[in-house]
Coordinates of C-alpha atoms in Angstrom, one line a residue:
Chain A
M703 CA 100.4 109.1 -34.0
P704 CA 97.9 110.9 -36.3
D705 CA 95.3 108.7 -37.9
L706 CA 96.3 108.5 -41.6
G707 CA 92.9 107.2 -42.7
S708 CA 91.1 110.1 -41.1
I709 CA 93.6 112.7 -42.4
S710 CA 93.3 111.3 -46.0
G711 CA 89.6 111.1 -45.6
Q712 CA 89.5 114.8 -44.4
L713 CA 91.7 115.8 -47.4
N714 CA 89.4 114.0 -49.8
L715 CA 86.4 115.7 -48.2
E716 CA 88.1 119.1 -48.6
Q717 CA 89.0 118.4 -52.2
L718 CA 85.4 117.3 -52.9
L719 CA 84.1 120.4 -51.2
M720 CA 86.5 122.6 -53.3
L721 CA 85.4 120.8 -56.5
A722 CA 81.7 121.2 -55.5
R723 CA 82.2 124.9 -54.9
A724 CA 84.0 125.3 -58.2
V725 CA 81.3 123.5 -60.1
L726 CA 78.6 125.5 -58.3
L727 CA 80.4 128.7 -59.2
L728 CA 80.5 127.6 -62.8
L729 CA 76.8 126.7 -62.8
V730 CA 75.8 129.9 -61.1
G731 CA 77.9 131.7 -63.8
I732 CA 76.1 130.0 -66.6
V733 CA 72.7 130.7 -65.2
L734 CA 73.7 134.3 -64.4
A735 CA 75.1 134.7 -68.0
R736 CA 71.7 133.8 -69.4
V737 CA 69.8 136.1 -67.1
V738 CA 72.2 139.0 -67.9
G739 CA 71.9 138.3 -71.6
R740 CA 68.1 138.2 -71.6
T741 CA 67.9 141.3 -69.4
F742 CA 70.2 143.2 -71.7
E743 CA 68.3 142.1 -74.7
R744 CA 65.0 143.3 -73.3
A745 CA 66.4 146.6 -72.2
T746 CA 68.1 147.4 -75.5
E747 CA 66.1 145.7 -78.2
E748 CA 64.4 148.9 -79.2
H749 CA 67.7 150.8 -79.4
L750 CA 70.0 148.4 -81.2
D751 CA 69.6 146.4 -84.4
S752 CA 69.5 142.6 -84.2
H753 CA 73.1 142.2 -85.3
R754 CA 74.6 144.5 -82.6
L755 CA 72.2 143.1 -80.0
Q756 CA 73.4 139.6 -80.7
V757 CA 77.1 140.5 -80.5
F758 CA 76.8 142.5 -77.3
R759 CA 74.6 139.9 -75.7
R760 CA 77.2 137.2 -76.5
L761 CA 80.0 139.3 -75.2
L762 CA 78.2 139.9 -71.9
S763 CA 77.3 136.2 -71.6
Y764 CA 80.7 134.8 -72.4
G765 CA 82.3 137.5 -70.2
T766 CA 80.1 136.5 -67.2
V767 CA 80.8 132.8 -67.7
T768 CA 84.6 133.5 -68.0
L769 CA 84.6 135.5 -64.7
F770 CA 82.9 132.7 -62.9
L771 CA 85.1 130.1 -64.6
I772 CA 88.2 132.0 -63.3
A773 CA 86.7 132.1 -59.9
G774 CA 86.0 128.4 -60.0
L775 CA 89.6 127.6 -61.1
H776 CA 90.9 129.9 -58.3
E777 CA 88.8 127.9 -55.9
L778 CA 90.4 124.7 -57.2
G779 CA 93.8 126.2 -56.4
F780 CA 95.0 127.1 -59.8
Q781 CA 97.3 130.2 -60.0
L782 CA 95.8 132.8 -62.3
S783 CA 99.2 134.2 -63.4
V784 CA 100.2 130.7 -64.6
L785 CA 96.9 130.3 -66.4
L786 CA 97.2 133.7 -68.1
G787 CA 100.7 132.9 -69.2
A788 CA 99.6 129.7 -70.7
A789 CA 96.6 131.4 -72.3
G790 CA 98.9 134.0 -73.9
I791 CA 101.1 131.3 -75.5
L792 CA 98.0 129.5 -76.6
T793 CA 96.6 132.6 -78.2
V794 CA 99.8 133.3 -80.1
A795 CA 99.8 129.7 -81.4
L796 CA 96.1 129.9 -82.3
G797 CA 96.6 133.3 -83.9
F798 CA 99.1 131.9 -86.3
A799 CA 97.0 128.9 -87.0
A800 CA 93.7 130.8 -87.4
Q801 CA 94.7 134.0 -89.1
T802 CA 91.9 133.9 -91.6
S803 CA 89.3 133.4 -88.9
A804 CA 90.8 136.2 -86.8
T805 CA 90.7 138.5 -89.8
N806 CA 87.1 137.7 -90.3
I807 CA 86.3 138.4 -86.7
V808 CA 88.1 141.7 -86.7
S809 CA 86.4 142.6 -90.0
G810 CA 83.1 141.7 -88.5
L811 CA 83.7 144.2 -85.7
F812 CA 84.6 146.9 -88.1
L813 CA 81.5 146.2 -90.1
L814 CA 79.5 146.4 -86.9
G815 CA 80.8 149.9 -86.4
E816 CA 80.4 151.1 -89.9
R817 CA 77.1 149.4 -90.7
P818 CA 77.1 149.5 -94.5
F819 CA 74.0 147.2 -94.3
S820 CA 71.7 145.5 -91.9
V821 CA 69.7 142.3 -91.7
G822 CA 66.9 142.6 -94.2
D823 CA 68.7 144.9 -96.6
V824 CA 69.2 143.9 -100.2
I825 CA 72.9 144.2 -101.2
R826 CA 75.0 143.5 -104.3
I827 CA 78.5 142.4 -103.9
G828 CA 80.4 141.2 -107.0
N829 CA 77.9 139.0 -108.9
T830 CA 75.8 138.2 -105.9
T831 CA 72.6 140.1 -105.2
G832 CA 70.3 139.2 -102.4
E833 CA 68.8 139.8 -99.0
V834 CA 71.0 139.8 -95.9
I835 CA 69.6 137.1 -93.6
S836 CA 72.2 137.2 -90.9
I837 CA 75.5 138.9 -90.0
D838 CA 77.6 136.6 -87.9
L839 CA 81.0 136.6 -86.3
L840 CA 82.9 135.3 -89.3
S841 CA 80.6 135.9 -92.3
A842 CA 77.3 137.3 -93.6
K843 CA 74.6 135.1 -95.1
I844 CA 72.7 136.2 -98.2
R845 CA 69.6 134.7 -99.7
T846 CA 69.6 135.4 -103.5
F847 CA 66.4 136.1 -105.3
D848 CA 66.4 132.6 -106.8
N849 CA 66.6 131.3 -103.2
L850 CA 70.2 130.3 -103.1
F851 CA 72.2 130.5 -99.8
V852 CA 75.5 132.4 -100.1
R853 CA 78.0 132.8 -97.4
I854 CA 80.4 135.8 -97.7
P855 CA 83.3 136.0 -95.3
N856 CA 83.5 139.3 -93.4
E857 CA 87.0 139.9 -94.8
T858 CA 85.6 139.8 -98.3
L859 CA 82.9 142.3 -97.3
M860 CA 85.5 144.7 -95.8
K861 CA 87.6 144.6 -99.0
S862 CA 84.8 144.7 -101.6
E863 CA 82.5 147.3 -103.0
I864 CA 79.1 146.7 -101.6
T865 CA 76.0 148.3 -103.1
N866 CA 73.1 148.5 -100.7
L867 CA 70.0 148.6 -102.9
T868 CA 67.5 149.3 -100.0
R869 CA 69.3 151.9 -97.9
F870 CA 67.3 154.8 -99.2
P871 CA 63.5 155.0 -99.3
I872 CA 63.3 155.8 -103.0
R873 CA 65.1 154.5 -106.1
R874 CA 65.5 155.5 -109.7
H875 CA 65.1 153.2 -112.7
D876 CA 66.7 154.1 -116.0
M877 CA 65.4 152.8 -119.2
T878 CA 67.5 153.3 -122.4
F879 CA 66.1 152.6 -125.8
Q880 CA 66.1 154.2 -129.3
L881 CA 63.5 156.0 -131.3
A882 CA 63.4 156.2 -135.1
Y883 CA 65.2 159.1 -136.7
R884 CA 62.0 160.2 -138.5
E885 CA 60.1 160.8 -135.2
D886 CA 59.2 164.2 -133.8
L887 CA 61.5 164.1 -130.7
A888 CA 59.7 166.9 -128.9
R889 CA 56.4 165.1 -129.1
A890 CA 58.1 161.8 -128.2
Q891 CA 59.5 163.5 -125.1
E892 CA 56.0 164.6 -124.1
V893 CA 54.7 161.1 -124.5
L894 CA 57.4 159.6 -122.4
I895 CA 56.7 162.0 -119.5
E896 CA 53.0 161.7 -119.8
T897 CA 53.3 157.9 -119.6
A898 CA 55.4 158.1 -116.4
D899 CA 53.0 160.6 -114.9
K900 CA 50.0 158.4 -115.5
N901 CA 51.3 155.7 -113.2
P902 CA 50.4 156.7 -109.6
L903 CA 53.3 154.6 -108.3
C904 CA 55.8 156.7 -110.3
L905 CA 56.9 159.5 -108.0
E906 CA 55.7 162.9 -109.2
E907 CA 58.8 164.3 -107.6
P908 CA 61.7 163.8 -108.3
R909 CA 60.3 164.4 -111.8
P910 CA 60.7 161.7 -114.4
L911 CA 63.6 162.6 -116.6
V912 CA 64.2 162.3 -120.3
I913 CA 67.8 162.5 -121.5
W914 CA 68.7 162.3 -125.2
T915 CA 72.0 160.5 -125.1
G916 CA 73.1 160.5 -128.7
Y917 CA 72.6 159.5 -132.3
A918 CA 73.1 155.8 -132.7
D919 CA 73.3 153.5 -135.6
S920 CA 69.6 152.7 -135.8
G921 CA 67.9 155.6 -134.0
V922 CA 68.2 158.4 -131.5
S923 CA 69.2 157.1 -128.1
V924 CA 67.1 158.2 -125.2
Q925 CA 67.1 157.5 -121.5
L926 CA 63.9 157.7 -119.4
S927 CA 64.4 157.8 -115.7
V928 CA 61.6 157.3 -113.2
W929 CA 61.5 157.2 -109.4
A930 CA 59.6 154.9 -107.2
S931 CA 59.5 154.0 -103.5
R932 CA 61.7 151.0 -102.8
E933 CA 58.6 148.9 -102.0
N934 CA 57.0 149.6 -105.4
F935 CA 60.3 149.6 -107.4
L936 CA 59.8 146.3 -109.2
A937 CA 56.1 147.0 -109.9
V938 CA 57.0 150.4 -111.4
R939 CA 59.9 149.1 -113.3
N940 CA 57.8 146.5 -115.1
Q941 CA 54.7 148.5 -115.6
V942 CA 56.5 151.5 -117.2
Y943 CA 57.9 149.3 -119.9
I944 CA 54.5 148.0 -120.7
D945 CA 52.9 151.4 -120.6
L946 CA 55.6 153.0 -122.7
K947 CA 55.3 150.5 -125.5
T948 CA 51.5 150.9 -125.5
A949 CA 51.8 154.7 -125.5
L950 CA 54.4 154.9 -128.2
H951 CA 52.5 152.4 -130.4
A952 CA 49.3 154.5 -129.9
E953 CA 51.2 157.6 -131.0
G954 CA 52.7 155.8 -134.0
I955 CA 56.2 156.4 -132.6
E956 CA 58.6 153.7 -133.7
I957 CA 61.2 151.9 -131.6
P958 CA 63.4 150.8 -134.5
F959 CA 64.9 147.4 -135.0
P960 CA 68.6 147.5 -135.7
Q961 CA 68.9 148.8 -139.2
L962 CA 71.5 148.9 -142.0
V963 CA 71.1 151.0 -145.1
I964 CA 72.8 149.6 -148.1
H965 CA 73.7 151.8 -151.1
H966 CA 74.0 149.6 -154.2
D967 CA 76.5 150.7 -157.0
D968 CA 76.5 148.6 -160.2
P969 CA 80.0 148.8 -161.8
A970 CA 78.6 147.3 -165.1
S971 CA 76.0 150.0 -165.6
E972 CA 78.7 152.7 -164.9
H973 CA 81.0 151.3 -167.6
R974 CA 78.0 151.1 -170.1
E975 CA 77.2 154.7 -169.4
S976 CA 80.7 155.9 -169.9
L977 CA 80.9 154.0 -173.2
Q978 CA 77.7 155.6 -174.4
D979 CA 79.2 159.0 -173.5
L980 CA 82.1 158.2 -175.8
S981 CA 79.9 157.2 -178.6
Chain B
M406 CA 17.7 167.6 -96.6
D407 CA 18.2 170.2 -99.3
A408 CA 19.7 169.6 -102.7
V409 CA 23.2 170.9 -101.8
N410 CA 23.4 168.7 -98.7
Q411 CA 22.0 165.7 -100.5
A412 CA 24.6 166.2 -103.1
L413 CA 27.5 166.1 -100.6
K414 CA 26.7 163.5 -98.1
W415 CA 27.4 159.8 -98.9
W416 CA 28.4 158.3 -95.6
G417 CA 26.3 156.7 -92.9
S418 CA 25.0 153.2 -92.1
W419 CA 23.2 150.9 -94.5
L420 CA 21.5 147.6 -94.0
I421 CA 22.5 145.2 -96.7
E422 CA 20.8 141.8 -96.4
P423 CA 22.5 138.7 -97.7
G424 CA 21.9 138.5 -101.5
E425 CA 21.6 142.3 -101.7
R426 CA 24.0 144.9 -103.1
R427 CA 24.4 148.6 -103.0
G428 CA 26.4 150.9 -105.2
W429 CA 28.0 154.3 -104.6
K430 CA 29.6 156.7 -107.1
I431 CA 31.6 159.1 -105.0
G432 CA 33.5 161.4 -107.3
P433 CA 35.9 159.3 -109.3
L434 CA 35.3 156.2 -107.1
D435 CA 32.8 153.6 -108.2
L436 CA 32.0 151.3 -105.3
E437 CA 29.7 148.3 -105.0
I438 CA 29.1 146.3 -101.8
E439 CA 27.4 142.9 -102.0
R440 CA 26.5 141.0 -98.9
H441 CA 26.5 137.2 -98.7
E442 CA 25.7 135.0 -95.7
H443 CA 29.3 134.8 -94.5
E444 CA 31.2 137.3 -96.5
L445 CA 31.3 140.9 -97.8
R446 CA 32.2 141.4 -101.4
I447 CA 33.5 144.8 -102.5
R448 CA 34.1 145.8 -106.1
H449 CA 35.7 149.1 -106.9
A450 CA 37.2 151.1 -109.8
H451 CA 38.5 154.6 -110.2
G452 CA 38.0 157.2 -112.9
S453 CA 40.8 159.4 -114.1
D454 CA 39.3 162.8 -113.3
P455 CA 40.3 164.0 -109.8
V456 CA 37.6 166.7 -109.7
D457 CA 34.7 164.5 -110.9
S458 CA 32.0 165.7 -108.5
S459 CA 29.3 163.1 -109.2
L460 CA 27.5 161.5 -106.3
E461 CA 25.1 158.6 -106.6
I462 CA 23.8 156.0 -104.2
S463 CA 21.8 153.2 -105.8
K464 CA 20.9 149.5 -105.6
S465 CA 23.7 148.6 -108.0
L466 CA 26.3 150.2 -110.1
A467 CA 27.3 149.9 -113.7
F468 CA 31.0 150.2 -113.8
S469 CA 31.9 152.2 -116.8
G470 CA 35.2 154.0 -115.9
P471 CA 38.5 153.5 -117.5
G472 CA 40.1 152.1 -114.3
E473 CA 40.5 148.5 -113.6
L474 CA 37.7 146.8 -111.7
L475 CA 39.0 145.2 -108.5
T476 CA 37.1 142.7 -106.3
E477 CA 37.9 142.1 -102.6
R478 CA 36.2 139.6 -100.3
F479 CA 36.0 139.7 -96.5
P480 CA 34.8 136.8 -94.4
L481 CA 32.2 137.9 -91.8
Q482 CA 30.8 135.9 -88.9
T483 CA 28.6 138.6 -87.6
A484 CA 24.8 138.4 -87.8
N485 CA 24.6 142.1 -88.1
H486 CA 24.0 143.0 -91.7
G487 CA 24.7 146.7 -91.3
I488 CA 27.7 148.4 -92.9
R489 CA 29.0 151.9 -92.1
L490 CA 30.8 154.2 -94.6
S491 CA 32.8 157.0 -93.2
P492 CA 35.1 159.6 -94.7
I493 CA 38.6 159.6 -93.6
L494 CA 41.6 161.8 -94.6
A495 CA 44.6 160.5 -96.6
D496 CA 47.1 158.2 -94.8
R497 CA 50.1 160.2 -95.9
P498 CA 50.8 164.0 -96.0
V499 CA 49.8 165.6 -99.3
V500 CA 52.2 167.8 -101.3
T501 CA 50.1 170.3 -103.1
R502 CA 51.5 172.4 -105.9
P503 CA 49.9 175.6 -107.2
E504 CA 48.7 175.3 -110.7
S505 CA 50.2 178.7 -111.5
A506 CA 53.0 180.7 -109.8
F507 CA 52.0 182.0 -106.4
T508 CA 54.3 184.3 -104.5
I509 CA 53.8 185.7 -101.0
P510 CA 55.5 189.1 -100.5
A511 CA 57.9 189.7 -97.6
F512 CA 56.2 190.2 -94.2
A513 CA 52.8 189.4 -95.7
D514 CA 50.4 186.7 -94.8
V515 CA 47.7 184.9 -96.7
L516 CA 44.8 182.5 -96.1
L517 CA 44.3 180.1 -98.9
F518 CA 42.2 177.0 -99.4
V519 CA 43.4 173.7 -100.8
S520 CA 41.5 170.5 -101.1
T521 CA 42.6 166.9 -100.9
P522 CA 40.7 163.7 -101.8
V523 CA 39.2 161.7 -98.9
W524 CA 39.2 158.0 -98.4
V525 CA 36.2 155.8 -97.7
A526 CA 36.4 153.6 -94.7
L527 CA 34.1 150.5 -94.8
Q528 CA 33.2 149.0 -91.4
P529 CA 30.7 146.2 -91.0
E530 CA 28.6 146.9 -87.8
G531 CA 29.9 144.8 -85.0
L532 CA 33.5 145.0 -86.0
E533 CA 35.8 147.4 -84.2
T534 CA 37.8 148.6 -87.2
P535 CA 37.2 149.1 -90.9
V536 CA 37.8 146.2 -93.1
C537 CA 39.2 148.4 -95.8
E538 CA 39.9 152.0 -96.8
L539 CA 39.5 153.1 -100.4
P540 CA 40.7 156.4 -101.8
T541 CA 38.0 158.3 -103.7
F542 CA 40.9 159.3 -106.0
R543 CA 44.3 157.6 -105.9
P544 CA 46.8 160.5 -106.1
S545 CA 50.2 160.0 -107.4
D546 CA 53.0 159.1 -105.0
T547 CA 55.6 161.8 -104.5
W548 CA 58.7 162.5 -102.4
F549 CA 59.1 165.5 -100.2
G550 CA 62.4 166.2 -98.7
A551 CA 65.7 168.1 -98.9
S552 CA 67.3 165.2 -100.7
T553 CA 66.6 161.7 -102.0
M554 CA 68.1 160.2 -98.9
E555 CA 65.9 161.9 -96.3
G556 CA 62.3 163.0 -96.6
T557 CA 58.8 161.6 -96.6
L558 CA 56.7 159.7 -99.0
A559 CA 53.6 161.7 -99.7
Y560 CA 50.7 162.1 -102.2
A561 CA 50.9 164.7 -104.9
S562 CA 48.1 167.1 -105.6
K563 CA 47.6 170.3 -107.5
T564 CA 45.8 173.3 -106.1
A565 CA 44.3 176.4 -107.5
C566 CA 45.2 178.2 -104.3
R567 CA 41.8 179.8 -103.9
L568 CA 41.6 182.8 -101.7
S569 CA 37.9 183.2 -101.3
L570 CA 35.2 180.9 -100.0
D571 CA 33.0 181.8 -102.9
E572 CA 35.5 180.4 -105.3
L573 CA 35.4 177.0 -103.6
P574 CA 33.5 174.3 -105.6
K575 CA 31.7 171.9 -103.3
R576 CA 32.8 168.4 -104.0
P577 CA 31.6 165.4 -102.0
H578 CA 34.9 163.5 -102.2
R579 CA 37.3 166.3 -101.3
A580 CA 38.1 168.0 -97.9
V581 CA 39.1 171.6 -97.8
T582 CA 42.0 172.7 -95.7
P583 CA 42.4 176.4 -94.9
I584 CA 46.1 177.3 -94.7
R585 CA 47.3 180.5 -93.2
I586 CA 50.9 181.3 -94.3
F587 CA 52.8 184.0 -92.4
N588 CA 55.9 185.0 -94.3
R589 CA 57.9 186.7 -91.6
A590 CA 61.1 186.7 -93.7
A591 CA 62.5 189.7 -95.5
S592 CA 62.3 187.8 -98.8
S593 CA 59.2 186.8 -100.8
L594 CA 58.1 183.2 -100.7
K595 CA 57.4 181.6 -104.0
L596 CA 55.0 178.8 -103.3
E597 CA 56.1 175.9 -105.4
R598 CA 54.9 173.1 -103.1
I599 CA 53.3 173.0 -99.7
L600 CA 53.3 169.9 -97.4
V601 CA 49.9 169.5 -95.8
P602 CA 50.1 167.2 -92.8
V603 CA 46.7 165.6 -93.6
P604 CA 46.9 162.5 -91.3
N605 CA 47.2 164.9 -88.3
L606 CA 44.0 166.8 -89.1
I607 CA 40.5 166.3 -87.8
L608 CA 37.8 166.1 -90.5
F609 CA 34.5 168.1 -90.1
Y610 CA 31.3 168.1 -92.0
S611 CA 29.2 171.2 -92.3
E612 CA 25.7 171.0 -93.9
D613 CA 26.5 174.2 -95.9
Q614 CA 30.1 173.7 -96.8
G615 CA 30.8 170.0 -97.0
L616 CA 34.0 168.4 -95.8
W617 CA 36.6 170.5 -94.1
T618 CA 39.7 170.0 -91.9
Q619 CA 41.2 172.1 -89.2
T620 CA 43.0 175.3 -90.2
I621 CA 46.8 175.0 -90.3
S622 CA 49.1 177.9 -89.9
L623 CA 52.6 177.9 -91.3
S624 CA 55.1 180.6 -90.3
R625 CA 58.2 181.1 -92.2
N626 CA 61.2 182.8 -90.6
E627 CA 64.5 183.3 -92.3
E628 CA 66.6 181.9 -89.5
R629 CA 64.8 178.5 -89.8
G630 CA 65.5 178.2 -93.5
G631 CA 63.0 175.9 -95.1
L632 CA 61.5 174.8 -91.9
A633 CA 58.2 176.3 -91.0
E634 CA 56.5 176.5 -87.6
L635 CA 53.2 174.5 -87.9
E636 CA 50.2 175.2 -85.8
I637 CA 47.0 173.2 -86.1
E638 CA 44.0 175.1 -84.8
R639 CA 42.0 173.0 -82.4
D640 CA 38.5 173.7 -83.5
S641 CA 36.7 173.8 -86.8
P642 CA 37.7 176.6 -89.1
D643 CA 36.0 180.0 -88.7
S644 CA 34.8 179.8 -92.3
V645 CA 32.7 176.8 -91.4
D646 CA 29.3 177.1 -89.7
S647 CA 27.2 174.5 -88.1
V648 CA 29.5 171.5 -88.0
T649 CA 27.3 168.4 -87.7
A650 CA 29.9 165.6 -87.9
E651 CA 33.5 165.1 -86.9
W652 CA 36.0 162.3 -87.5
P653 CA 39.3 162.1 -85.5
A654 CA 42.8 162.5 -87.0
R655 CA 44.6 159.4 -88.0
E656 CA 47.6 160.3 -85.9
Q657 CA 48.7 162.9 -83.4
R658 CA 51.4 165.3 -84.5
E659 CA 54.6 165.6 -82.5
G660 CA 56.7 168.7 -82.8
R661 CA 55.9 172.0 -84.3
L662 CA 58.6 172.4 -86.9
I663 CA 57.9 171.0 -90.3
Q664 CA 59.6 170.9 -93.7
A665 CA 56.7 172.7 -95.4
F666 CA 58.2 174.8 -98.2
Q667 CA 61.6 173.4 -98.9
E668 CA 62.3 173.0 -102.6
I669 CA 63.9 169.7 -103.4
F670 CA 67.0 169.1 -105.5

């Protein structure tokens, strides 16, 4: 008669061994995932930007852990086909429940491919302007210039117009103002260009541009456009306003206040004159 | 040292003891260095005339120029009170534009001379690198490229495109670059702007001719469009005799093709 105690003891030992092997596989998988991730990062950090690097590294790590997890479950005797079937049903259920998140994830992948901006770029989306501090699976994080934290879902980024203010190395700043009608416009144009040329941070090329845009109520409208490198953009933008006012003042060229000319007709004096004519 | 050499050479080593100061007027740059026990104080201002050729070295300087006077301080722990001034070429390429229209006929070549302002590198003795570099004249920024999306940030300069050595004024703060242009295309080349890759050039000093760089050759072929083949001659230019000093290029050039003549937008 077989010894039930020894048989059950043997079975328990076998199960314990299986569990230990499964746990060991999982642990090895976790350690290997970290090693693979770090190796991948070191090998590709010069070729990929930080966003892509993070995403691919995570995919590799999770993929490695998943493989070892499946191997561990197989070791414990679970049937893979049953697991996959259950996972499929779970995925459909989760998909319905987490549509928004899924959309954000998919949008994030499309953004990854399209790369309209990178970490460190300054972007404008809607009323929000700021520096991109991270691009994550579900959203991008922006730091505004007044140091506020803004989270923008990837889906919103995919559907909205994004202006990347720092994509190109140089930028143009347009200033619009008016000059009094009585001024010599040709001389004024020279003064505007000379003022821009005197600032070494204003690019000599593309040339500063003066565009007369029309005759407005209080003066002649003009646009002065100057170019600067994106690093010096703010400095140039501010300094040109100061230099312009100084130069125009020195030349005696007026930037007019809003003006209204009133022609006064006195009906009483008209009537008196007509009566005098009669007499 | 004769009067011409004396008038051109401003670099070298100076011993400035704590409490002492020394002033340099190098072209448009007014520079004063004051040594304290644990720091170096540098004051500088720029004039507005890019071809101001004055040179003066004195115990102190009276700043009179229109430019803003700036002060910089550098902490120093070294007991060595020497300071070295060296000339160094610009840290960006220079786009030089002829003052008047200059056209090279088809299948012709020309040797012309352009000058660019040099920078002054200040290096206390005992330190491995300069503490600062100051331009003798701060040129205007400019963009050189086929479009506003791609190109390079450079400095802007004007040139008289001199063709003869005799026409070259000797200025202590400017380095002359001989440029050989070979127009191998069937169309004439109107020179509106030339990109001079100044950071890739070695700087030489000749007792007779002042500061010079290596000669560069630019060859234009029709099939390359606006790209020119650039060659930098290894040695000092033929026009320059008796080189007595040499300073290395800031960076080595990679590739021979360069966007040298392309007009922009």
